[in-house]
Short mmCIF file of C-alpha atoms and ligand atoms in Angstrom, two decimals:
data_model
loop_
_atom_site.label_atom_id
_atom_site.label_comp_id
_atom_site.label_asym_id
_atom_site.label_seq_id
_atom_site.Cartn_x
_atom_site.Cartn_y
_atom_site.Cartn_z
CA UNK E 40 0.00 0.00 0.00
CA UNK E 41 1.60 3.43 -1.03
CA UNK E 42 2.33 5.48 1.75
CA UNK E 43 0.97 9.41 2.30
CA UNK E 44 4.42 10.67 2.50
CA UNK E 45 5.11 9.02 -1.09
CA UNK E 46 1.58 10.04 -2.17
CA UNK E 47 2.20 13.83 -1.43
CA UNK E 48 5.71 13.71 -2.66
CA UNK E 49 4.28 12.86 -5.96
CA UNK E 50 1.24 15.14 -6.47
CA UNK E 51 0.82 18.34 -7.95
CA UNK E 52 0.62 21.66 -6.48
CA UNK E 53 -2.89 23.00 -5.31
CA UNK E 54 -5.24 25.22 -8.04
CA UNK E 55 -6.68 28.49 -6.74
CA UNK E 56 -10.40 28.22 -6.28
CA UNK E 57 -12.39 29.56 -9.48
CA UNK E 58 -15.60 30.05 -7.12
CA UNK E 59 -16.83 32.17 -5.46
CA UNK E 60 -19.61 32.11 -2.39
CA UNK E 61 -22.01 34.66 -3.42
CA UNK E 62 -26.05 33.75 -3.42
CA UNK E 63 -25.09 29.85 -3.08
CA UNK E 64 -27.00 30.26 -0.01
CA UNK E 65 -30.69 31.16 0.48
CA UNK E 66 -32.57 32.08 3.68
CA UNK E 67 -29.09 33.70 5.22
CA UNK E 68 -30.13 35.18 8.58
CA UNK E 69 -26.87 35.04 10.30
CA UNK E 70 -24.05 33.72 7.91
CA UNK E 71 -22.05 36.41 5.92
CA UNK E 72 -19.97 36.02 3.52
CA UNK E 73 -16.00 36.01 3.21
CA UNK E 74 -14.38 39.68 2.09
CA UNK E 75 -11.80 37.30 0.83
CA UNK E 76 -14.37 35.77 -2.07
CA UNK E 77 -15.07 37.57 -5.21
CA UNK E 78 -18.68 38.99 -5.46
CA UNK E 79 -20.87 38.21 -8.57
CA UNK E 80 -24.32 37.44 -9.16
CA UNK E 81 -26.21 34.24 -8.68
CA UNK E 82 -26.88 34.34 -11.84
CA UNK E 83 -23.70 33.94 -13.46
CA UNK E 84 -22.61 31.52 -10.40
CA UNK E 85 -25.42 29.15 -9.90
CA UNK E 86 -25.79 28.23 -13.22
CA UNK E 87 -22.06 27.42 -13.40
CA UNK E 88 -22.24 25.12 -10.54
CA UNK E 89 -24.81 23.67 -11.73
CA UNK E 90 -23.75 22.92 -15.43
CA UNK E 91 -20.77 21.17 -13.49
CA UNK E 92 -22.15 18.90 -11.88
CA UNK E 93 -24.49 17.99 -15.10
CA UNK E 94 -21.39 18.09 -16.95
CA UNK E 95 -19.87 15.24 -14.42
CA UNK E 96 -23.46 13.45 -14.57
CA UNK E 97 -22.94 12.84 -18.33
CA UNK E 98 -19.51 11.93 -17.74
CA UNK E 99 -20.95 9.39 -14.95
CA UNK E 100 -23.80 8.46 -16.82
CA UNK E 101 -21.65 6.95 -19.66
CA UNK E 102 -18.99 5.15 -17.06
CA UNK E 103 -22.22 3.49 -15.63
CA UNK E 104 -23.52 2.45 -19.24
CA UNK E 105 -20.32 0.50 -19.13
CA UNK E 106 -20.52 -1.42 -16.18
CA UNK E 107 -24.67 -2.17 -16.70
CA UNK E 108 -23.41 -4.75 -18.84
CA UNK E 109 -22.19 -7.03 -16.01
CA UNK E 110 -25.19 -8.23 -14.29
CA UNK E 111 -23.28 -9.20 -10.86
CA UNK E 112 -21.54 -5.83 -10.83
CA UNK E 113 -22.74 -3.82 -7.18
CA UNK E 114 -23.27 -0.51 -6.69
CA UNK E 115 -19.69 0.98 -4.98
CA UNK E 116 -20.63 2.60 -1.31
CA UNK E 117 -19.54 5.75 -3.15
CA UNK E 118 -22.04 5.83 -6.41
CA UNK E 119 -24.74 5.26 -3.44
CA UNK E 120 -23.64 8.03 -1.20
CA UNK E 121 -24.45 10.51 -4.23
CA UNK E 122 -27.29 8.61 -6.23
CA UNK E 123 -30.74 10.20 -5.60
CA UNK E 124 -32.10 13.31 -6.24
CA UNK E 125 -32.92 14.68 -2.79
CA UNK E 126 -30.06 16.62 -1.35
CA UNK E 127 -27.55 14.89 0.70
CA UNK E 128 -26.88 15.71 4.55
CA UNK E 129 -23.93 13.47 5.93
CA UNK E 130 -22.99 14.26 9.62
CA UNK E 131 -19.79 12.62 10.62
CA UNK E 132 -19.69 12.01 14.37
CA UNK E 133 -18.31 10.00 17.39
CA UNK E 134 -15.90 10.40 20.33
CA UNK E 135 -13.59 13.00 20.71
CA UNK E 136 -10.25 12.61 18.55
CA UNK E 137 -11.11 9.44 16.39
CA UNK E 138 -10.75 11.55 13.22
CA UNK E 139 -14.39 12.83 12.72
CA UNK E 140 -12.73 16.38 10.88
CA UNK E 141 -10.45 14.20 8.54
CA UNK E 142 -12.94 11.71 7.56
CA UNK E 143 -15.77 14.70 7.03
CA UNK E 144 -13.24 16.39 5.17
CA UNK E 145 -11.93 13.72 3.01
CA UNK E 146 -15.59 12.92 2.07
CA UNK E 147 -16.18 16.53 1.05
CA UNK E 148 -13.29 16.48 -1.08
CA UNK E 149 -13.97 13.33 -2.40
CA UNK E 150 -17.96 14.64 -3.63
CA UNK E 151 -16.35 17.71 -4.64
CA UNK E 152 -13.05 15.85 -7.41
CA UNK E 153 -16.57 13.86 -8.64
CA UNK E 154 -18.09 17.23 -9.78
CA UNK E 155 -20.75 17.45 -6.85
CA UNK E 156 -20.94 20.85 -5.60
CA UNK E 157 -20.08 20.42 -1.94
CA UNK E 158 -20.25 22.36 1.31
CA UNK E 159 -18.63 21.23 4.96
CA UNK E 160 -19.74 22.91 7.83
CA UNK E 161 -18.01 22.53 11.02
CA UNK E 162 -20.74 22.83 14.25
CA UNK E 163 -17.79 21.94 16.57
CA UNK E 164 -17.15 24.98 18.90
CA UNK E 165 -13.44 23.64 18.82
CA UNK E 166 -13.21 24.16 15.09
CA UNK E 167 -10.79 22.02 13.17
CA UNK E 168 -11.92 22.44 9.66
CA UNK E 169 -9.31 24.85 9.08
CA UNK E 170 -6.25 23.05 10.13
CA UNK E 171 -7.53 19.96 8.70
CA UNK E 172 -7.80 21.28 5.13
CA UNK E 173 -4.42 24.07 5.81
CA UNK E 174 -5.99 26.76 4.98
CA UNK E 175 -8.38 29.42 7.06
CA UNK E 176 -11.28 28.74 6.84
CA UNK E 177 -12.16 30.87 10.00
CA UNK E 178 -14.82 33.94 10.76
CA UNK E 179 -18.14 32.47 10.29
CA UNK E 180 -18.71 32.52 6.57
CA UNK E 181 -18.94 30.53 3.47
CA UNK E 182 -15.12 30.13 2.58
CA UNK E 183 -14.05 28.56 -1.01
CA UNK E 184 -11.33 25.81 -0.31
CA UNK E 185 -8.59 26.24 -2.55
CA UNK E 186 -8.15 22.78 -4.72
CA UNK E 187 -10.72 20.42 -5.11
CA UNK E 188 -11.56 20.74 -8.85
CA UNK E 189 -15.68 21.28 -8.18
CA UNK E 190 -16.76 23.96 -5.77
CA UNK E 191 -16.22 23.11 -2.13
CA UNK E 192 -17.17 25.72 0.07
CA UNK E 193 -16.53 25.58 3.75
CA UNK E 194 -18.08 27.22 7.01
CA UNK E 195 -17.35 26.97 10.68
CA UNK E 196 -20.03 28.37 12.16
CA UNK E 197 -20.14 31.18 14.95
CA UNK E 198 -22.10 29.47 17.86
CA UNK E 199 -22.09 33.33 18.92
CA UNK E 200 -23.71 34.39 15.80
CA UNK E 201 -26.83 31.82 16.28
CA UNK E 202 -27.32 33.00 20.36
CA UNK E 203 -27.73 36.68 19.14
CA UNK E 204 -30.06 35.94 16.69
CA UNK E 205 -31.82 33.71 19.03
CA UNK E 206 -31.45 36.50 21.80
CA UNK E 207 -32.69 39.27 19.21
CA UNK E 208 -36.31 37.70 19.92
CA UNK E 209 -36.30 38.49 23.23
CA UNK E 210 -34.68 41.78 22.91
CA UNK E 211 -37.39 42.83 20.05
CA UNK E 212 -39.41 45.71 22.03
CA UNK E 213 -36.07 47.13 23.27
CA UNK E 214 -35.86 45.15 26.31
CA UNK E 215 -33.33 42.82 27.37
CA UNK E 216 -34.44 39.94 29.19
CA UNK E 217 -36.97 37.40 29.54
CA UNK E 218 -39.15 39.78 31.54
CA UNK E 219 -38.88 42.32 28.56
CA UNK E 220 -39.62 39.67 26.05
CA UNK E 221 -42.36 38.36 27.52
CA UNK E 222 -43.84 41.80 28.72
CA UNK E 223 -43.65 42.45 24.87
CA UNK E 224 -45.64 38.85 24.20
CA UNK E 225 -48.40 40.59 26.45
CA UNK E 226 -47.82 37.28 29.39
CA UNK E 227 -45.87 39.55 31.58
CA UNK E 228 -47.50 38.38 34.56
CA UNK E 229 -47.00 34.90 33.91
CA UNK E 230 -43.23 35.00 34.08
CA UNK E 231 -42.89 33.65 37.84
CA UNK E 232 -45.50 30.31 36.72
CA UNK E 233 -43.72 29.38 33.63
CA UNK E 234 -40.48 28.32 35.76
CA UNK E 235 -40.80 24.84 34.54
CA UNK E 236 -40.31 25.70 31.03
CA UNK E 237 -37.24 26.96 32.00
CA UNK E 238 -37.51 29.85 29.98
CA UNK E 239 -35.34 31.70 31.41
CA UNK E 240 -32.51 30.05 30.23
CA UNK E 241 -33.81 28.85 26.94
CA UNK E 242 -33.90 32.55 25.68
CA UNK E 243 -30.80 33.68 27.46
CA UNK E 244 -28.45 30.63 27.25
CA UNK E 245 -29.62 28.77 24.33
CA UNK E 246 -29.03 25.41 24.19
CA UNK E 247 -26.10 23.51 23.08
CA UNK E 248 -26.77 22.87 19.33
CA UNK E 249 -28.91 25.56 18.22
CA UNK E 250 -26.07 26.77 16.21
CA UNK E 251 -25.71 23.38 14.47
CA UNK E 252 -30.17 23.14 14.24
CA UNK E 253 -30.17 26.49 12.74
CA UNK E 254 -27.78 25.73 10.55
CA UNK E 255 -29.16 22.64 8.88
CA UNK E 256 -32.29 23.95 8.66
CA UNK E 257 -31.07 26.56 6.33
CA UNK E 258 -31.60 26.17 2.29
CA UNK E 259 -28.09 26.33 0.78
CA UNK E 260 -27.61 25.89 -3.10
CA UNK E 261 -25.24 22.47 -2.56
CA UNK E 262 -26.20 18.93 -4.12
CA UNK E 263 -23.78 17.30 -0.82
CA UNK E 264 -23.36 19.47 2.81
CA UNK E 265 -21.40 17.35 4.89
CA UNK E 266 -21.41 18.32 8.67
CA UNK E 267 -18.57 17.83 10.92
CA UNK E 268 -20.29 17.29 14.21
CA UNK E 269 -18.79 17.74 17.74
CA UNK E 270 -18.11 14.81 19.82
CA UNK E 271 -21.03 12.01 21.04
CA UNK E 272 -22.10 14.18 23.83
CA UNK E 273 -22.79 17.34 22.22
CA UNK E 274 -24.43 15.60 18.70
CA UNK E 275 -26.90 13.82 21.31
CA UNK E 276 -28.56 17.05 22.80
CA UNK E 277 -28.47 18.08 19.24
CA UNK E 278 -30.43 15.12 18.26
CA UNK E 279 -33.08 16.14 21.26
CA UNK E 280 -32.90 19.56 20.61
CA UNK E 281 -35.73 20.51 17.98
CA UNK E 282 -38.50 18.15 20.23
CA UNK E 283 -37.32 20.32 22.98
CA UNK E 284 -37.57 23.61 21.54
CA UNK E 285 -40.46 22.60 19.39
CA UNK E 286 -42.37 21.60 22.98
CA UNK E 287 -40.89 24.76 24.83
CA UNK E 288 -41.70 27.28 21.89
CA UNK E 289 -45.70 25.92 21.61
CA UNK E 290 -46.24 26.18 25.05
CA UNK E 291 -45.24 29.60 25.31
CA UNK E 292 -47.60 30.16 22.00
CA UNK E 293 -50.33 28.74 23.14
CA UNK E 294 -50.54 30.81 26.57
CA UNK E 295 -50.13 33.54 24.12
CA UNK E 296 -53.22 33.07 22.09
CA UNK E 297 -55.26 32.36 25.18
CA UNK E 298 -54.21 35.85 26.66
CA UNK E 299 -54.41 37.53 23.08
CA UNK E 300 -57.96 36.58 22.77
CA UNK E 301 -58.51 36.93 26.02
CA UNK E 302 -58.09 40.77 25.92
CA UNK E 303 -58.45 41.57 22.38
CA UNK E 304 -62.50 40.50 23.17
CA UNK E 305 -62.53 42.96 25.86
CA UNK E 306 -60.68 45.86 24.14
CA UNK E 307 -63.25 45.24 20.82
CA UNK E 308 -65.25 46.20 23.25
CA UNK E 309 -64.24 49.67 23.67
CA UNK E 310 -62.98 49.86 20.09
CA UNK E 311 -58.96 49.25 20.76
CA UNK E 312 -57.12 47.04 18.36
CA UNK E 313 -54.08 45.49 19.57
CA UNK E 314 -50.99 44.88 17.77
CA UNK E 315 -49.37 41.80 18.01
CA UNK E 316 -45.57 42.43 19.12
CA UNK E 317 -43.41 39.95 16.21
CA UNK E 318 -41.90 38.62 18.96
CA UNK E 319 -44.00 35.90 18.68
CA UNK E 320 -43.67 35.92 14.98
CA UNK E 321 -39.75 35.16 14.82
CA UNK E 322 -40.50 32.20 18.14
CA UNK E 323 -42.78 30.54 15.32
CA UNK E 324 -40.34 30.69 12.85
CA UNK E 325 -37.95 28.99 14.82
CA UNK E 326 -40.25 26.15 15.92
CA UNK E 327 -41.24 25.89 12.14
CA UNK E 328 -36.94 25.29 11.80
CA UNK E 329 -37.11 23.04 14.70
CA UNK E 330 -39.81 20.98 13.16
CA UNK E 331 -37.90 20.77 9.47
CA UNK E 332 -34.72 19.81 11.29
CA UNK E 333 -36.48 17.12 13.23
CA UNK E 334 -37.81 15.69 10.11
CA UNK E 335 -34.63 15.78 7.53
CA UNK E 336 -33.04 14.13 10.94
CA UNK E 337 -34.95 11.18 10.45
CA UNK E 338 -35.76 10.94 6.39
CA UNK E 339 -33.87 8.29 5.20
CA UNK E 340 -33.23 10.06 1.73
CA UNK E 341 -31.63 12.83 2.60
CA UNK E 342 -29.99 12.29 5.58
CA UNK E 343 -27.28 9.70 6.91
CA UNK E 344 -25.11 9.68 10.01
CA UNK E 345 -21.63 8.21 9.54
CA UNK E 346 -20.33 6.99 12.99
CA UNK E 347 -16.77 7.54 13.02
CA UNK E 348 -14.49 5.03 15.66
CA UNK E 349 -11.17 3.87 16.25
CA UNK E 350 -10.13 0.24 17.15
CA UNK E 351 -9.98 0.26 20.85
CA UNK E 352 -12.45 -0.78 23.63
CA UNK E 353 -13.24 2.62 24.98
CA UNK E 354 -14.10 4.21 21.45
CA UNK E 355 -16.21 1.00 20.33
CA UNK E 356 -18.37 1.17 23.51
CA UNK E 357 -19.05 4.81 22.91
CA UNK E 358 -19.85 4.24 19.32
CA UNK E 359 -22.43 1.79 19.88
CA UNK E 360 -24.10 3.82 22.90
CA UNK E 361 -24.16 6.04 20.52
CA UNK E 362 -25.80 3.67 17.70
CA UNK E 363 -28.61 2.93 19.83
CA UNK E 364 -29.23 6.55 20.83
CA UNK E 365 -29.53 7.52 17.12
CA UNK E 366 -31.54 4.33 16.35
CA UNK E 367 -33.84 5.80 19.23
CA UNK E 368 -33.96 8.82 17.58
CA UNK E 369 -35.10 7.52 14.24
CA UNK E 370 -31.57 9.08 12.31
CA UNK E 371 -30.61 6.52 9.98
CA UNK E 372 -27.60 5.05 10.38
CA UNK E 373 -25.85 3.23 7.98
CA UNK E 374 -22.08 3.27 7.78
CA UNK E 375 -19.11 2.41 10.36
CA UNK E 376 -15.47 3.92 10.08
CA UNK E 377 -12.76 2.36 11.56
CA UNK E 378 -10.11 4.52 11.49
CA UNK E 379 -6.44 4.52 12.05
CA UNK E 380 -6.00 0.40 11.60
CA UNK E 381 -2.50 -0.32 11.77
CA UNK E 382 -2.04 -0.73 8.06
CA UNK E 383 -0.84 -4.55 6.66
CA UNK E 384 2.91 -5.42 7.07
CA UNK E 385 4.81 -8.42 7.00
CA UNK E 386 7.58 -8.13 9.52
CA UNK E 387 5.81 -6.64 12.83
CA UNK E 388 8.02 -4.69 15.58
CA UNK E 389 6.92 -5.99 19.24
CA UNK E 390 4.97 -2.99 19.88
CA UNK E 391 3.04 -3.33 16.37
CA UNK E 392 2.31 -6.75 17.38
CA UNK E 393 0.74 -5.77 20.38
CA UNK E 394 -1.07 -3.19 18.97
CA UNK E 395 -2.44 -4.84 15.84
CA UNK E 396 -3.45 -7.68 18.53
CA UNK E 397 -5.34 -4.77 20.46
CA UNK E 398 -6.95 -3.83 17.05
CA UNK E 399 -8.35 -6.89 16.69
CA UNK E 400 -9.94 -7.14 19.47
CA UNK E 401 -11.75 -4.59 19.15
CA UNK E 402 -12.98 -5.23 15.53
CA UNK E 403 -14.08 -8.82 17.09
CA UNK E 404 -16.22 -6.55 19.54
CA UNK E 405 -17.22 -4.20 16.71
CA UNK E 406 -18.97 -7.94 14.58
CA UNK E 407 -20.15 -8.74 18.02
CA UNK E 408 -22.10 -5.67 19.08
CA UNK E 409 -25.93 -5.92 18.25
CA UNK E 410 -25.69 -2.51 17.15
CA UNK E 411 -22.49 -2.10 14.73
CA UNK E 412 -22.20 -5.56 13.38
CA UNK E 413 -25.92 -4.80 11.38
CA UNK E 414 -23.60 -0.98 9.98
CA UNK E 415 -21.29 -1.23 6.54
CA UNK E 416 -17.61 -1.00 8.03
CA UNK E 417 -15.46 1.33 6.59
CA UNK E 418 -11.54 0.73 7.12
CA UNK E 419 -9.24 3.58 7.35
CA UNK E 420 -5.50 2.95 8.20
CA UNK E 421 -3.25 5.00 10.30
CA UNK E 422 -1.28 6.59 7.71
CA UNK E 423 2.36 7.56 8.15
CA UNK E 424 1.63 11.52 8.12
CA UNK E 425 -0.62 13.80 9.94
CA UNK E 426 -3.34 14.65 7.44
CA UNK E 427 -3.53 18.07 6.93
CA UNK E 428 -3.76 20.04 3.17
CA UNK E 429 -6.67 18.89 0.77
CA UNK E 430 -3.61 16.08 -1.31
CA UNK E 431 -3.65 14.43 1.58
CA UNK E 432 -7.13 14.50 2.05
CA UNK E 433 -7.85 13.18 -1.08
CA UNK E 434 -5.53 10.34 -0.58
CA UNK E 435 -7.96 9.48 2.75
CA UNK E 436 -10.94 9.70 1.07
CA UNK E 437 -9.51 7.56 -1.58
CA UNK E 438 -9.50 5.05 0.62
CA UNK E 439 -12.53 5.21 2.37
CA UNK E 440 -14.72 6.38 0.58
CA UNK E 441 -14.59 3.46 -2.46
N1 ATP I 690 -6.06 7.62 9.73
C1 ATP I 690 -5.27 8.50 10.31
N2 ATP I 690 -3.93 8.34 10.26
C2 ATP I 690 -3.10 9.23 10.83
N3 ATP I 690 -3.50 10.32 11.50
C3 ATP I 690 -4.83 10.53 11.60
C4 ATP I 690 -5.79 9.64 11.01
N4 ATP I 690 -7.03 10.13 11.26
C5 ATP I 690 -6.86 11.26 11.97
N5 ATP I 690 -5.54 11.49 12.17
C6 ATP I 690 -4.97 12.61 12.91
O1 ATP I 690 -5.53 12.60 14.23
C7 ATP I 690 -5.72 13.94 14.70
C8 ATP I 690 -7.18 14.12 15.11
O2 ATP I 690 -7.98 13.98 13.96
P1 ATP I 690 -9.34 14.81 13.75
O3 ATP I 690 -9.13 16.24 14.08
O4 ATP I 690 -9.84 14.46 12.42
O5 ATP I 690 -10.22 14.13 14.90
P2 ATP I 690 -11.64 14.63 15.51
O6 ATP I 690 -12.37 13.41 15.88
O7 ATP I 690 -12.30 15.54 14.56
O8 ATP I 690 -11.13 15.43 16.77
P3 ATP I 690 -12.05 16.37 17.76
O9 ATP I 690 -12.97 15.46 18.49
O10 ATP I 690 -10.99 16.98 18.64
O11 ATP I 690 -12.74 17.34 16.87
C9 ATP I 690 -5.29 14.86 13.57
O12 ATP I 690 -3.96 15.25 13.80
C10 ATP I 690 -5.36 13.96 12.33
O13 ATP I 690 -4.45 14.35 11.31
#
């Protein structure tokens, strides 16, 4: 097996993205774009982006014309991952430090070289997507990564971004906390009995993952977004977050209307019309998000969560806790990484030997497990290089992604 160090000794120097971010997104509330991208219209970029990827189609449509003609011939994991014609959501997750950023970002680079227009957004507070790929990638906004040869755009999102949007709703009629913000819904005096919705810290500390929620839910202009997720923990209150909100956000809606009706029958009465603070408005909106998210979480055509693991006991435990909590969820799961396998060798040191022994153990628990052994396994091997730079994730993805 060739090495990475050979691999990038041997490849060519990266091509300066030809694209640029502009209008590839839709529905932008809080994501800007990068002063470093060119600006044009979406009319001159969309239609580029998307007569590239038609262009590749046709070029993929006549490889698969070829090999129709053997009848025992499978579909590769790859051809699946992009057939369909819903768009794609991948989230890459699992325990901290197995390689979720390099396998999310070798997959991205891998739609991206096959002529799918691609985005990768990091929801990981502890962003990595930058020194995975070697280039900055920072601030917020759509960047262009500099060498795939179709668009890949990536964007670390601002968790600070999302909470002032979120906060804006409470801080609508000028005020700044929940009192103000509900004073403003017109259930002012109701503040002290809603304690239990714990309000009070929904709108001022929102809850881990609405950065990530909000994100998803948006409508960007990409065939493929691949998400790289924050560790198990995190991606599970994300995965609970839009019933939460969704059963938070009604509740506080439906007291609403009672009140609203409430006095707006008594103050027809003397001829006053009230106007409804959209305070209220931008809460719906949010639960509307809430509700999309849940569903593309659990629709099995657009959406697929790719565990990523390691081969040790500690890692394999967490990923299938984690199996089972996403089953419970309804998020389809169908793929299993293994990453960082010693690769094959024929002479062993004493400390390989150990370790490749180690290894297998832990694959033997990974066709054991009730909830892996029924997921595709993906190998990836420890490769001799940190990979960083967009050859050497190419030469990953490569790999994996066959
Ligand atoms: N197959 C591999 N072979 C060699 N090094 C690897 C491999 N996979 C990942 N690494 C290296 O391991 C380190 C951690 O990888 P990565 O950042 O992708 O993990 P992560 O799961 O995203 O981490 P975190 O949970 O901190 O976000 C990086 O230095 C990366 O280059």
């Amino acid at each position: 097996m060739a090495t990475l160090s050979s691999y990038l000794l041997s490849s060519p120097p990266l091509c300066k993205s030809r694209f640029s971010a502009t209008s590839l997104v839709s529905g932008i509330d809080f994501i800007s774009f990068s002063p470093r991208t060119t600006l044009s219209s979406s009319s001159t970029v969309l239609p580029a982006i998307l007569s590239l990827s038609v262009k590749h189609n046709r070029r993929r449509n006549s490889l698969q014309v070829k090999s129709v003609a053997s009848p025992t011939e499978t579909i590769s994991e790859f051809d699946e991952m992009v057939s369909g014609t819903k768009r794609k959501y991948y989230m890459l997750g699992g325990k901290g430090g197995v390689g979720k950023t390099s396998c999310a970002a070798s997959l991205a680079v891998r739609f991206a070289n096959n002529g799918h227009p691609t985005l990768v957004v990091s929801t990981d507070p502890a962003h990595s997507l930058s020194d995975s790929f070697a280039q900055d990638l920072t601030g917020g906004m759509l960047v262009p990564v500099e060498g795939p040869e179709a668009p890949l755009f990536a964007l670390e999102i601002n968790p600070e971004k999302a909470r002032e949007e979120f906060r804006s709703a409470s801080q609508m009629n000028g005020g700044t906390g929940v009192k103000d913000f509900m004073d403003g819904m017109g259930l002012g005096m109701l503040v002290e009995q809603l304690g239990e919705l714990k309000l009070g810290e929904l709108l001022d500390t929102p809850p881990p993952g609405l950065d990530e929620a909000i994100a998803i839910s948006k409508e960007f202009c990409y065939s493929i977004i691949v998400f790289d997720t924050a560790p198990t923990g995190h991606t599970l209150r994300l995965l609970s977050l839009p019933d939460f909100l969704d059963a938070s956000i009604g509740k506080i809606l439906k007291l609403r209307q009672k009140i609203t009706s409430a006095t707006s029958a008594i103050k027809s009465v003397f001829g006053k019309e009230e106007k409804g603070p959209d305070a209220a408005d931008k809460l719906e909106k949010l639960r509307e998000r809430m509700v999309k998210v849940r569903e593309l979480f659990r629709d099995t055509e657009s959406t697929e969560f790719v565990i990523v693991t390691i081969p040790t006991v500690m890692a394999v435990s967490e990923s299938s806790r984690l199996s089972a909590s996403l089953k419970k969820e309804s998020v389809p799961v169908k793929r299993l990484i293994v990453n960082q396998l010693l690769p094959p060798s024929s002479s062993d040191c004493k400390f390989c030997s150990i370790k490749r022994k180690d290894q297998m153990r832990a694959l033997d628990m990974i066709r054991e497990d009730s909830e892996l052994s029924a997921l595709t396994l993906m190998e990836a091997p420890l490769v001799d290089m940190e990979i960083r730079g967009v050859p050497a994730l190419r030469f990953l993805g490569d790999i994996i992604w066959k």
